[in-house]
mmCIF file of C-alpha atoms in Angstrom:
data_model
loop_
_atom_site.group_PDB
_atom_site.id
_atom_site.type_symbol
_atom_site.label_atom_id
_atom_site.label_comp_id
_atom_site.label_asym_id
_atom_site.label_seq_id
_atom_site.Cartn_x
_atom_site.Cartn_y
_atom_site.Cartn_z
ATOM 1 C CA UNK V 25 0.000 0.000 0.000
ATOM 2 C CA UNK V 26 2.829 2.355 0.902
ATOM 3 C CA UNK V 27 4.668 1.544 -2.316
ATOM 4 C CA UNK V 28 1.513 2.231 -4.365
ATOM 5 C CA UNK V 29 1.074 5.593 -2.635
ATOM 6 C CA UNK V 30 4.693 6.572 -3.281
ATOM 7 C CA UNK V 31 4.215 5.596 -6.936
ATOM 8 C CA UNK V 32 1.444 8.153 -7.451
ATOM 9 C CA UNK V 33 2.832 10.782 -5.054
ATOM 10 C CA UNK V 34 4.427 12.942 -7.832
ATOM 11 C CA UNK V 35 1.103 13.033 -9.689
ATOM 12 C CA UNK V 36 -0.818 13.892 -6.520
ATOM 13 C CA UNK V 37 1.605 16.722 -5.729
ATOM 14 C CA UNK V 38 1.373 17.990 -9.323
ATOM 15 C CA UNK V 39 -2.423 17.947 -9.207
ATOM 16 C CA UNK V 40 -2.426 19.742 -5.835
ATOM 17 C CA UNK V 41 -0.059 22.404 -7.184
ATOM 18 C CA UNK V 42 -2.257 22.938 -10.248
ATOM 19 C CA UNK V 43 -5.374 23.243 -8.105
ATOM 20 C CA UNK V 44 -3.619 25.834 -5.933
ATOM 21 C CA UNK V 45 -2.506 27.750 -9.042
ATOM 22 C CA UNK V 46 -5.985 27.746 -10.572
ATOM 23 C CA UNK V 47 -7.496 28.831 -7.242
ATOM 24 C CA UNK V 48 -5.250 31.921 -7.276
ATOM 25 C CA UNK V 49 -6.875 33.044 -10.532
ATOM 26 C CA UNK V 50 -10.347 31.718 -9.735
ATOM 27 C CA UNK V 51 -10.988 31.577 -5.944
ATOM 28 C CA UNK V 52 -14.307 29.734 -6.405
ATOM 29 C CA UNK V 53 -12.607 26.765 -8.068
ATOM 30 C CA UNK V 54 -12.915 24.538 -4.988
ATOM 31 C CA UNK V 55 -16.497 25.520 -4.192
ATOM 32 C CA UNK V 56 -18.997 22.657 -4.455
ATOM 33 C CA UNK V 57 -22.784 23.127 -4.309
ATOM 34 C CA UNK V 58 -25.577 20.605 -3.914
ATOM 35 C CA UNK V 59 -28.727 21.644 -5.717
ATOM 36 C CA UNK V 60 -31.616 19.716 -7.238
ATOM 37 C CA UNK V 61 -30.105 16.412 -6.116
ATOM 38 C CA UNK V 62 -26.729 16.866 -7.783
ATOM 39 C CA UNK V 63 -23.277 18.169 -6.946
ATOM 40 C CA UNK V 64 -22.010 21.089 -9.021
ATOM 41 C CA UNK V 65 -18.915 23.226 -9.194
ATOM 42 C CA UNK V 66 -15.654 23.524 -11.158
ATOM 43 C CA UNK V 67 -14.076 20.524 -9.400
ATOM 44 C CA UNK V 68 -17.081 18.343 -10.189
ATOM 45 C CA UNK V 69 -16.915 19.588 -13.769
ATOM 46 C CA UNK V 70 -13.265 18.480 -13.977
ATOM 47 C CA UNK V 71 -14.189 14.998 -12.754
ATOM 48 C CA UNK V 72 -17.029 14.789 -15.274
ATOM 49 C CA UNK V 73 -15.376 16.359 -18.322
ATOM 50 C CA UNK V 74 -12.217 14.349 -17.756
ATOM 51 C CA UNK V 75 -14.125 11.043 -17.987
ATOM 52 C CA UNK V 76 -13.409 10.287 -21.695
ATOM 53 C CA UNK V 77 -9.667 10.912 -21.386
ATOM 54 C CA UNK V 78 -9.517 8.984 -18.098
ATOM 55 C CA UNK V 79 -11.220 5.979 -19.696
ATOM 56 C CA UNK V 80 -8.959 6.140 -22.736
ATOM 57 C CA UNK V 81 -5.935 6.407 -20.434
ATOM 58 C CA UNK V 82 -6.934 3.199 -18.616
ATOM 59 C CA UNK V 83 -6.866 1.183 -21.832
ATOM 60 C CA UNK V 84 -3.866 3.052 -23.234
ATOM 61 C CA UNK V 85 -1.843 2.235 -20.115
ATOM 62 C CA UNK V 86 -2.226 -1.491 -20.713
ATOM 63 C CA UNK V 87 -1.314 -1.156 -24.390
ATOM 64 C CA UNK V 88 1.751 0.960 -23.667
ATOM 65 C CA UNK V 89 2.817 -1.504 -20.958
ATOM 66 C CA UNK V 90 3.200 -4.106 -23.741
ATOM 67 C CA UNK V 91 5.449 -1.668 -25.652
ATOM 68 C CA UNK V 92 2.600 -0.772 -27.992
ATOM 69 C CA UNK V 93 0.470 2.251 -28.806
ATOM 70 C CA UNK V 94 -3.160 2.708 -29.831
ATOM 71 C CA UNK V 95 -3.754 5.698 -32.075
ATOM 72 C CA UNK V 96 -7.275 4.584 -32.956
ATOM 73 C CA UNK V 97 -9.061 5.182 -29.625
ATOM 74 C CA UNK V 98 -10.485 8.550 -30.705
ATOM 75 C CA UNK V 99 -11.826 6.993 -33.890
ATOM 76 C CA UNK V 100 -13.256 4.054 -31.927
ATOM 77 C CA UNK V 101 -15.161 6.622 -29.857
ATOM 78 C CA UNK V 102 -16.678 7.968 -33.068
ATOM 79 C CA UNK V 103 -17.596 4.462 -34.322
ATOM 80 C CA UNK V 104 -19.169 3.306 -31.059
ATOM 81 C CA UNK V 105 -21.010 6.597 -30.622
ATOM 82 C CA UNK V 106 -22.422 6.245 -34.132
ATOM 83 C CA UNK V 107 -23.484 2.651 -33.428
ATOM 84 C CA UNK V 108 -25.208 3.670 -30.191
ATOM 85 C CA UNK V 109 -27.008 6.649 -31.733
ATOM 86 C CA UNK V 110 -28.119 4.601 -34.758
ATOM 87 C CA UNK V 111 -29.452 1.848 -32.492
ATOM 88 C CA UNK V 112 -31.407 4.351 -30.389
ATOM 89 C CA UNK V 113 -32.781 6.047 -33.514
ATOM 90 C CA UNK V 114 -33.868 2.651 -34.860
ATOM 91 C CA UNK V 115 -35.910 2.125 -31.705
ATOM 92 C CA UNK V 116 -34.006 -0.886 -30.425
ATOM 93 C CA UNK V 117 -33.704 0.491 -26.901
ATOM 94 C CA UNK V 118 -30.948 1.532 -24.515
ATOM 95 C CA UNK V 119 -29.813 -1.989 -23.661
ATOM 96 C CA UNK V 120 -29.214 -2.894 -27.297
ATOM 97 C CA UNK V 121 -27.431 0.413 -27.904
ATOM 98 C CA UNK V 122 -24.993 -0.180 -25.048
ATOM 99 C CA UNK V 123 -24.348 -3.816 -25.970
ATOM 100 C CA UNK V 124 -23.787 -3.084 -29.663
ATOM 101 C CA UNK V 125 -21.548 -0.096 -28.911
ATOM 102 C CA UNK V 126 -19.395 -2.125 -26.505
ATOM 103 C CA UNK V 127 -19.272 -4.989 -29.020
ATOM 104 C CA UNK V 128 -18.109 -2.565 -31.725
ATOM 105 C CA UNK V 129 -15.339 -1.294 -29.446
ATOM 106 C CA UNK V 130 -14.207 -4.839 -28.646
ATOM 107 C CA UNK V 131 -14.281 -5.727 -32.359
ATOM 108 C CA UNK V 132 -12.009 -2.760 -33.100
ATOM 109 C CA UNK V 133 -9.668 -3.964 -30.372
ATOM 110 C CA UNK V 134 -9.616 -7.477 -31.840
ATOM 111 C CA UNK V 135 -8.754 -5.995 -35.254
ATOM 112 C CA UNK V 136 -5.841 -3.995 -33.846
ATOM 113 C CA UNK V 137 -4.663 -6.872 -31.688
ATOM 114 C CA UNK V 138 -4.642 -9.354 -34.560
ATOM 115 C CA UNK V 139 -2.635 -7.002 -36.761
ATOM 116 C CA UNK V 140 -0.058 -6.570 -33.995
ATOM 117 C CA UNK V 141 0.068 -10.036 -32.430
ATOM 118 C CA UNK V 142 -0.593 -12.331 -35.403
ATOM 119 C CA UNK V 143 0.623 -10.419 -38.459
ATOM 120 C CA UNK V 144 3.485 -8.689 -36.637
ATOM 121 C CA UNK V 145 2.636 -5.173 -37.835
ATOM 122 C CA UNK V 146 4.107 -2.394 -35.711
ATOM 123 C CA UNK V 147 1.469 -1.069 -33.276
ATOM 124 C CA UNK V 148 1.750 2.541 -34.462
ATOM 125 C CA UNK V 149 1.075 1.443 -38.056
ATOM 126 C CA UNK V 150 -1.589 -1.127 -37.195
ATOM 127 C CA UNK V 151 -3.655 1.318 -35.158
ATOM 128 C CA UNK V 152 -3.044 4.134 -37.641
ATOM 129 C CA UNK V 153 -4.962 2.077 -40.213
ATOM 130 C CA UNK V 154 -8.101 2.113 -38.079
ATOM 131 C CA UNK V 155 -7.491 5.718 -37.058
ATOM 132 C CA UNK V 156 -7.653 6.877 -40.672
ATOM 133 C CA UNK V 157 -10.398 4.551 -41.916
ATOM 134 C CA UNK V 158 -12.595 4.441 -38.809
ATOM 135 C CA UNK V 159 -14.121 7.879 -39.247
ATOM 136 C CA UNK V 160 -15.247 6.835 -42.685
ATOM 137 C CA UNK V 161 -16.956 3.836 -41.088
ATOM 138 C CA UNK V 162 -18.616 6.112 -38.533
ATOM 139 C CA UNK V 163 -19.795 8.450 -41.288
ATOM 140 C CA UNK V 164 -21.280 5.513 -43.187
ATOM 141 C CA UNK V 165 -23.248 4.560 -40.080
ATOM 142 C CA UNK V 166 -24.551 8.097 -39.570
ATOM 143 C CA UNK V 167 -24.928 8.699 -43.343
ATOM 144 C CA UNK V 168 -22.629 11.708 -43.143
ATOM 145 C CA UNK V 169 -24.758 13.739 -40.746
ATOM 146 C CA UNK V 170 -25.016 14.371 -37.004
ATOM 147 C CA UNK V 171 -27.377 11.653 -35.830
ATOM 148 C CA UNK V 172 -29.443 12.916 -32.899
ATOM 149 C CA UNK V 173 -31.832 11.181 -30.503
ATOM 150 C CA UNK V 174 -34.081 12.110 -27.588
ATOM 151 C CA UNK V 175 -33.939 9.015 -25.369
ATOM 152 C CA UNK V 176 -33.590 10.325 -21.769
ATOM 153 C CA UNK V 177 -32.473 6.939 -20.428
ATOM 154 C CA UNK V 178 -29.442 6.849 -22.718
ATOM 155 C CA UNK V 179 -28.742 10.565 -22.215
ATOM 156 C CA UNK V 180 -28.536 9.848 -18.460
ATOM 157 C CA UNK V 181 -25.220 8.053 -19.088
ATOM 158 C CA UNK V 182 -23.649 11.305 -20.238
ATOM 159 C CA UNK V 183 -25.401 13.988 -18.223
ATOM 160 C CA UNK V 184 -27.236 12.206 -15.408
ATOM 161 C CA UNK V 185 -26.297 11.769 -11.760
ATOM 162 C CA UNK V 186 -26.298 8.933 -9.256
ATOM 163 C CA UNK V 187 -26.456 9.941 -5.586
ATOM 164 C CA UNK V 188 -25.576 13.455 -6.702
ATOM 165 C CA UNK V 189 -22.407 12.351 -8.526
ATOM 166 C CA UNK V 190 -22.209 12.665 -12.343
ATOM 167 C CA UNK V 191 -22.564 9.268 -13.996
ATOM 168 C CA UNK V 192 -19.473 9.742 -16.251
ATOM 169 C CA UNK V 193 -17.386 10.270 -13.113
ATOM 170 C CA UNK V 194 -18.693 7.052 -11.592
ATOM 171 C CA UNK V 195 -18.021 5.128 -14.804
ATOM 172 C CA UNK V 196 -14.357 6.099 -15.124
ATOM 173 C CA UNK V 197 -13.673 5.551 -11.435
ATOM 174 C CA UNK V 198 -15.294 2.101 -11.511
ATOM 175 C CA UNK V 199 -13.418 1.201 -14.710
ATOM 176 C CA UNK V 200 -10.093 2.289 -13.210
ATOM 177 C CA UNK V 201 -10.663 0.403 -9.941
ATOM 178 C CA UNK V 202 -11.791 -2.738 -11.776
ATOM 179 C CA UNK V 203 -8.699 -2.638 -13.982
ATOM 180 C CA UNK V 204 -6.365 -2.140 -11.017
ATOM 181 C CA UNK V 205 -7.966 -5.029 -9.127
ATOM 182 C CA UNK V 206 -7.798 -7.300 -12.183
ATOM 183 C CA UNK V 207 -4.176 -6.440 -12.927
ATOM 184 C CA UNK V 208 -2.816 -6.463 -9.378
ATOM 185 C CA UNK V 209 -4.917 -9.165 -7.714
ATOM 186 C CA UNK V 210 -4.211 -11.673 -10.478
ATOM 187 C CA UNK V 211 -1.155 -12.609 -12.508
ATOM 188 C CA UNK V 212 -2.355 -10.584 -15.521
ATOM 189 C CA UNK V 213 -0.475 -7.451 -14.523
ATOM 190 C CA UNK V 214 2.791 -9.354 -14.202
ATOM 191 C CA UNK V 215 2.256 -11.068 -17.559
ATOM 192 C CA UNK V 216 1.504 -7.765 -19.288
ATOM 193 C CA UNK V 217 4.673 -6.246 -17.841
ATOM 194 C CA UNK V 218 6.664 -9.319 -18.895
ATOM 195 C CA UNK V 219 5.547 -8.907 -22.514
ATOM 196 C CA UNK V 220 6.520 -5.243 -22.446
ATOM 197 C CA UNK V 221 9.951 -5.941 -21.010
ATOM 198 C CA UNK V 222 10.803 -8.834 -23.352
ATOM 199 C CA UNK V 223 8.143 -10.491 -25.474
ATOM 200 C CA UNK V 224 10.448 -13.230 -26.748
ATOM 201 C CA UNK V 225 11.641 -14.177 -23.277
ATOM 202 C CA UNK V 226 8.097 -14.196 -21.901
ATOM 203 C CA UNK V 227 7.019 -16.503 -24.740
ATOM 204 C CA UNK V 228 9.878 -18.875 -23.915
ATOM 205 C CA UNK V 229 8.700 -18.804 -20.294
ATOM 206 C CA UNK V 230 5.299 -20.109 -21.376
ATOM 207 C CA UNK V 231 3.329 -16.858 -21.690
ATOM 208 C CA UNK V 232 0.870 -16.850 -24.591
ATOM 209 C CA UNK V 233 1.940 -13.409 -25.765
ATOM 210 C CA UNK V 234 -0.325 -13.318 -28.823
ATOM 211 C CA UNK V 235 -3.534 -13.990 -26.896
ATOM 212 C CA UNK V 236 -2.562 -11.521 -24.181
ATOM 213 C CA UNK V 237 -1.727 -8.812 -26.724
ATOM 214 C CA UNK V 238 -5.111 -9.240 -28.398
ATOM 215 C CA UNK V 239 -6.795 -9.074 -24.979
ATOM 216 C CA UNK V 240 -4.962 -5.839 -24.150
ATOM 217 C CA UNK V 241 -6.113 -4.156 -27.370
ATOM 218 C CA UNK V 242 -9.636 -5.454 -26.712
ATOM 219 C CA UNK V 243 -9.499 -3.751 -23.309
ATOM 220 C CA UNK V 244 -8.398 -0.527 -24.987
ATOM 221 C CA UNK V 245 -11.289 -0.792 -27.455
ATOM 222 C CA UNK V 246 -13.730 -1.460 -24.617
ATOM 223 C CA UNK V 247 -12.556 1.629 -22.709
ATOM 224 C CA UNK V 248 -12.833 3.695 -25.897
ATOM 225 C CA UNK V 249 -16.373 2.368 -26.382
ATOM 226 C CA UNK V 250 -17.332 3.504 -22.874
ATOM 227 C CA UNK V 251 -15.857 6.925 -23.621
ATOM 228 C CA UNK V 252 -17.786 7.049 -26.912
ATOM 229 C CA UNK V 253 -21.039 6.171 -25.159
ATOM 230 C CA UNK V 254 -20.495 8.949 -22.618
ATOM 231 C CA UNK V 255 -19.629 11.541 -25.286
ATOM 232 C CA UNK V 256 -22.618 10.576 -27.437
ATOM 233 C CA UNK V 257 -25.045 10.494 -24.524
ATOM 234 C CA UNK V 258 -23.813 13.876 -23.294
ATOM 235 C CA UNK V 259 -24.620 15.737 -26.513
ATOM 236 C CA UNK V 260 -27.519 13.405 -27.425
ATOM 237 C CA UNK V 261 -26.082 12.803 -30.839
ATOM 238 C CA UNK V 262 -23.279 11.183 -32.820
ATOM 239 C CA UNK V 263 -20.853 13.496 -34.616
ATOM 240 C CA UNK V 264 -18.599 11.211 -36.657
ATOM 241 C CA UNK V 265 -16.309 14.079 -37.680
ATOM 242 C CA UNK V 266 -15.536 15.468 -34.237
ATOM 243 C CA UNK V 267 -16.249 12.754 -31.654
ATOM 244 C CA UNK V 268 -13.002 11.813 -29.904
ATOM 245 C CA UNK V 269 -10.967 13.981 -32.266
ATOM 246 C CA UNK V 270 -7.297 14.044 -31.096
ATOM 247 C CA UNK V 271 -8.242 12.562 -27.725
ATOM 248 C CA UNK V 272 -5.792 9.739 -28.385
ATOM 249 C CA UNK V 273 -3.010 12.291 -27.922
ATOM 250 C CA UNK V 274 -4.434 13.407 -24.577
ATOM 251 C CA UNK V 275 -4.694 9.762 -23.525
ATOM 252 C CA UNK V 276 -1.051 9.094 -24.393
ATOM 253 C CA UNK V 277 -0.052 12.290 -22.629
ATOM 254 C CA UNK V 278 -2.004 11.254 -19.526
ATOM 255 C CA UNK V 279 -0.119 7.956 -19.451
ATOM 256 C CA UNK V 280 3.216 9.748 -19.800
ATOM 257 C CA UNK V 281 2.356 12.315 -17.119
ATOM 258 C CA UNK V 282 1.508 9.306 -14.960
ATOM 259 C CA UNK V 283 5.166 8.312 -15.160
ATOM 260 C CA UNK V 284 4.621 5.250 -17.359
ATOM 261 C CA UNK V 285 7.383 4.510 -19.843
ATOM 262 C CA UNK V 286 6.586 4.309 -23.553
ATOM 263 C CA UNK V 287 9.150 1.508 -23.692
ATOM 264 C CA UNK V 288 6.754 -0.791 -21.868
ATOM 265 C CA UNK V 289 7.131 -2.783 -18.687
ATOM 266 C CA UNK V 290 5.916 -1.627 -15.286
ATOM 267 C CA UNK V 291 2.774 0.494 -15.304
ATOM 268 C CA UNK V 292 0.317 2.253 -13.012
ATOM 269 C CA UNK V 293 -3.312 2.745 -14.003
ATOM 270 C CA UNK V 294 -3.916 4.999 -10.984
ATOM 271 C CA UNK V 295 -1.103 7.321 -12.048
ATOM 272 C CA UNK V 296 -2.501 7.462 -15.591
ATOM 273 C CA UNK V 297 -5.991 8.525 -14.499
ATOM 274 C CA UNK V 298 -4.380 11.150 -12.259
ATOM 275 C CA UNK V 299 -2.564 12.312 -15.387
ATOM 276 C CA UNK V 300 -5.942 12.604 -17.122
ATOM 277 C CA UNK V 301 -7.270 14.720 -14.250
ATOM 278 C CA UNK V 302 -4.153 16.908 -14.462
ATOM 279 C CA UNK V 303 -4.841 17.530 -18.156
ATOM 280 C CA UNK V 304 -8.497 18.337 -17.508
ATOM 281 C CA UNK V 305 -7.567 20.647 -14.612
ATOM 282 C CA UNK V 306 -5.247 22.535 -16.947
ATOM 283 C CA UNK V 307 -8.011 22.841 -19.576
ATOM 284 C CA UNK V 308 -10.604 24.011 -17.034
ATOM 285 C CA UNK V 309 -8.172 26.347 -15.286
ATOM 286 C CA UNK V 310 -7.198 28.073 -18.517
ATOM 287 C CA UNK V 311 -10.856 28.679 -19.366
ATOM 288 C CA UNK V 312 -11.747 29.916 -15.874
ATOM 289 C CA UNK V 313 -8.719 32.202 -15.762
ATOM 290 C CA UNK V 314 -10.113 34.038 -18.781
ATOM 291 C CA UNK V 315 -7.213 33.542 -21.161
ATOM 292 C CA UNK V 316 -8.112 34.054 -24.841
ATOM 293 C CA UNK V 317 -9.072 30.797 -26.538
ATOM 294 C CA UNK V 318 -6.263 31.113 -29.104
ATOM 295 C CA UNK V 319 -3.702 30.893 -26.281
ATOM 296 C CA UNK V 320 -5.214 27.798 -24.647
ATOM 297 C CA UNK V 321 -3.213 25.195 -26.527
ATOM 298 C CA UNK V 322 0.043 27.113 -26.118
ATOM 299 C CA UNK V 323 -0.464 27.558 -22.371
ATOM 300 C CA UNK V 324 -1.504 23.922 -21.984
ATOM 301 C CA UNK V 325 1.550 22.714 -23.901
ATOM 302 C CA UNK V 326 3.857 24.894 -21.782
ATOM 303 C CA UNK V 327 2.360 23.644 -18.505
ATOM 304 C CA UNK V 328 2.535 20.022 -19.613
ATOM 305 C CA UNK V 329 6.167 20.503 -20.655
ATOM 306 C CA UNK V 330 7.014 21.893 -17.219
ATOM 307 C CA UNK V 331 5.239 18.968 -15.532
ATOM 308 C CA UNK V 332 7.078 16.403 -17.631
ATOM 309 C CA UNK V 333 10.455 18.061 -17.004
ATOM 310 C CA UNK V 334 9.848 18.155 -13.248
ATOM 311 C CA UNK V 335 8.856 14.470 -13.307
ATOM 312 C CA UNK V 336 11.802 13.475 -15.494
ATOM 313 C CA UNK V 337 13.818 10.556 -14.052
ATOM 314 C CA UNK V 338 17.030 12.171 -15.326
ATOM 315 C CA UNK V 339 16.259 15.341 -13.364
ATOM 316 C CA UNK V 340 15.502 13.287 -10.261
ATOM 317 C CA UNK V 341 18.808 11.432 -10.637
ATOM 318 C CA UNK V 342 20.627 14.734 -11.081
ATOM 319 C CA UNK V 343 19.183 16.233 -7.893
ATOM 320 C CA UNK V 344 19.939 13.019 -6.009
ATOM 321 C CA UNK V 345 23.560 13.270 -7.182
ATOM 322 C CA UNK V 346 23.727 16.925 -6.092
ATOM 323 C CA UNK V 347 22.267 16.150 -2.654
ATOM 324 C CA UNK V 348 24.727 13.306 -2.123
ATOM 325 C CA UNK V 349 27.669 15.572 -2.970
ATOM 326 C CA UNK V 350 26.414 18.290 -0.612
ATOM 327 C CA UNK V 351 25.926 15.748 2.173
ATOM 328 C CA UNK V 352 29.426 14.355 1.746
ATOM 329 C CA UNK V 353 30.982 17.798 1.823
ATOM 330 C CA UNK V 354 29.179 18.671 5.037
ATOM 331 C CA UNK V 355 30.295 15.497 6.790
ATOM 332 C CA UNK V 356 33.497 15.953 8.801
ATOM 333 C CA UNK V 357 36.509 14.145 7.434
ATOM 334 C CA UNK V 358 37.629 11.233 9.589
ATOM 335 C CA UNK V 359 40.735 11.976 11.582
ATOM 336 C CA UNK V 360 43.817 9.930 10.606
ATOM 337 C CA UNK V 361 44.867 7.167 12.953
ATOM 338 C CA UNK V 362 47.730 8.186 15.228
ATOM 339 C CA UNK V 363 50.366 5.509 15.519
ATOM 340 C CA UNK V 364 52.283 5.271 18.765
#
């Protein structure tokens, strides 16, 4: 437990520092109200609006742990959102919409996983194929228009509340906890890390690397499907052109801010979702501070760069080296032995 806390401590300190910085510009940032049976306030908005990136980061963490990458998660959001909206518009009901959308996300994950694990295509190329073609698939489903619906039960998944808490917030928290429990309470986490460290050696040790790789990309597709359902339900429509656009970059960035290496191996889902909340806090803080919209991306990039530099292992090693030298200089030199 202590080791897990120390693992996410840099992200917690970064998030606390960002919250303090935003509060300087917008003192009401930490205020939370309870009205009409729901919690509201900027902090609650961060937890809700950060749900898609947090969900994508959960799946992306597992993929990156295997030394892979999934550039198609934003497009999968568009596909699954289109499937859900089309199903609702066809009158098949909320249950069918959710099941078909999740199935579409898993199918996308199987496609990516097979290209990587069976055909040996590099992950960045394999997922780029679906990234570029997937929006065309989504547009075919929606017939090139924004497909809207009015089903309040499905809209509840994107804008409703449960016990006063936004449903998207509950979904990403439950998904993150379930993933952590599955990875750390079973041998799956160790096997995923083994593939990322050395796939050939893990295969020689008896690990079915191909099946596990496909399962990891399926998990990424499932998380993207959940994010697509939330985004579609929130706006009550499927926009194939803009749904999930460039969110794959935010998801990768969240994983990196979480201290996970792009070279694979050891990973932390908790640190990744904290990275997603850091990104959303930056976005919300910039808007609340009143900066012009054209400066938002520049300010966000600068803040993220500072965060990554401060969390850099090389910088940490450098400061450790400096502290050790200072400590040695302050220690008194041992007196030479006096021989009689």
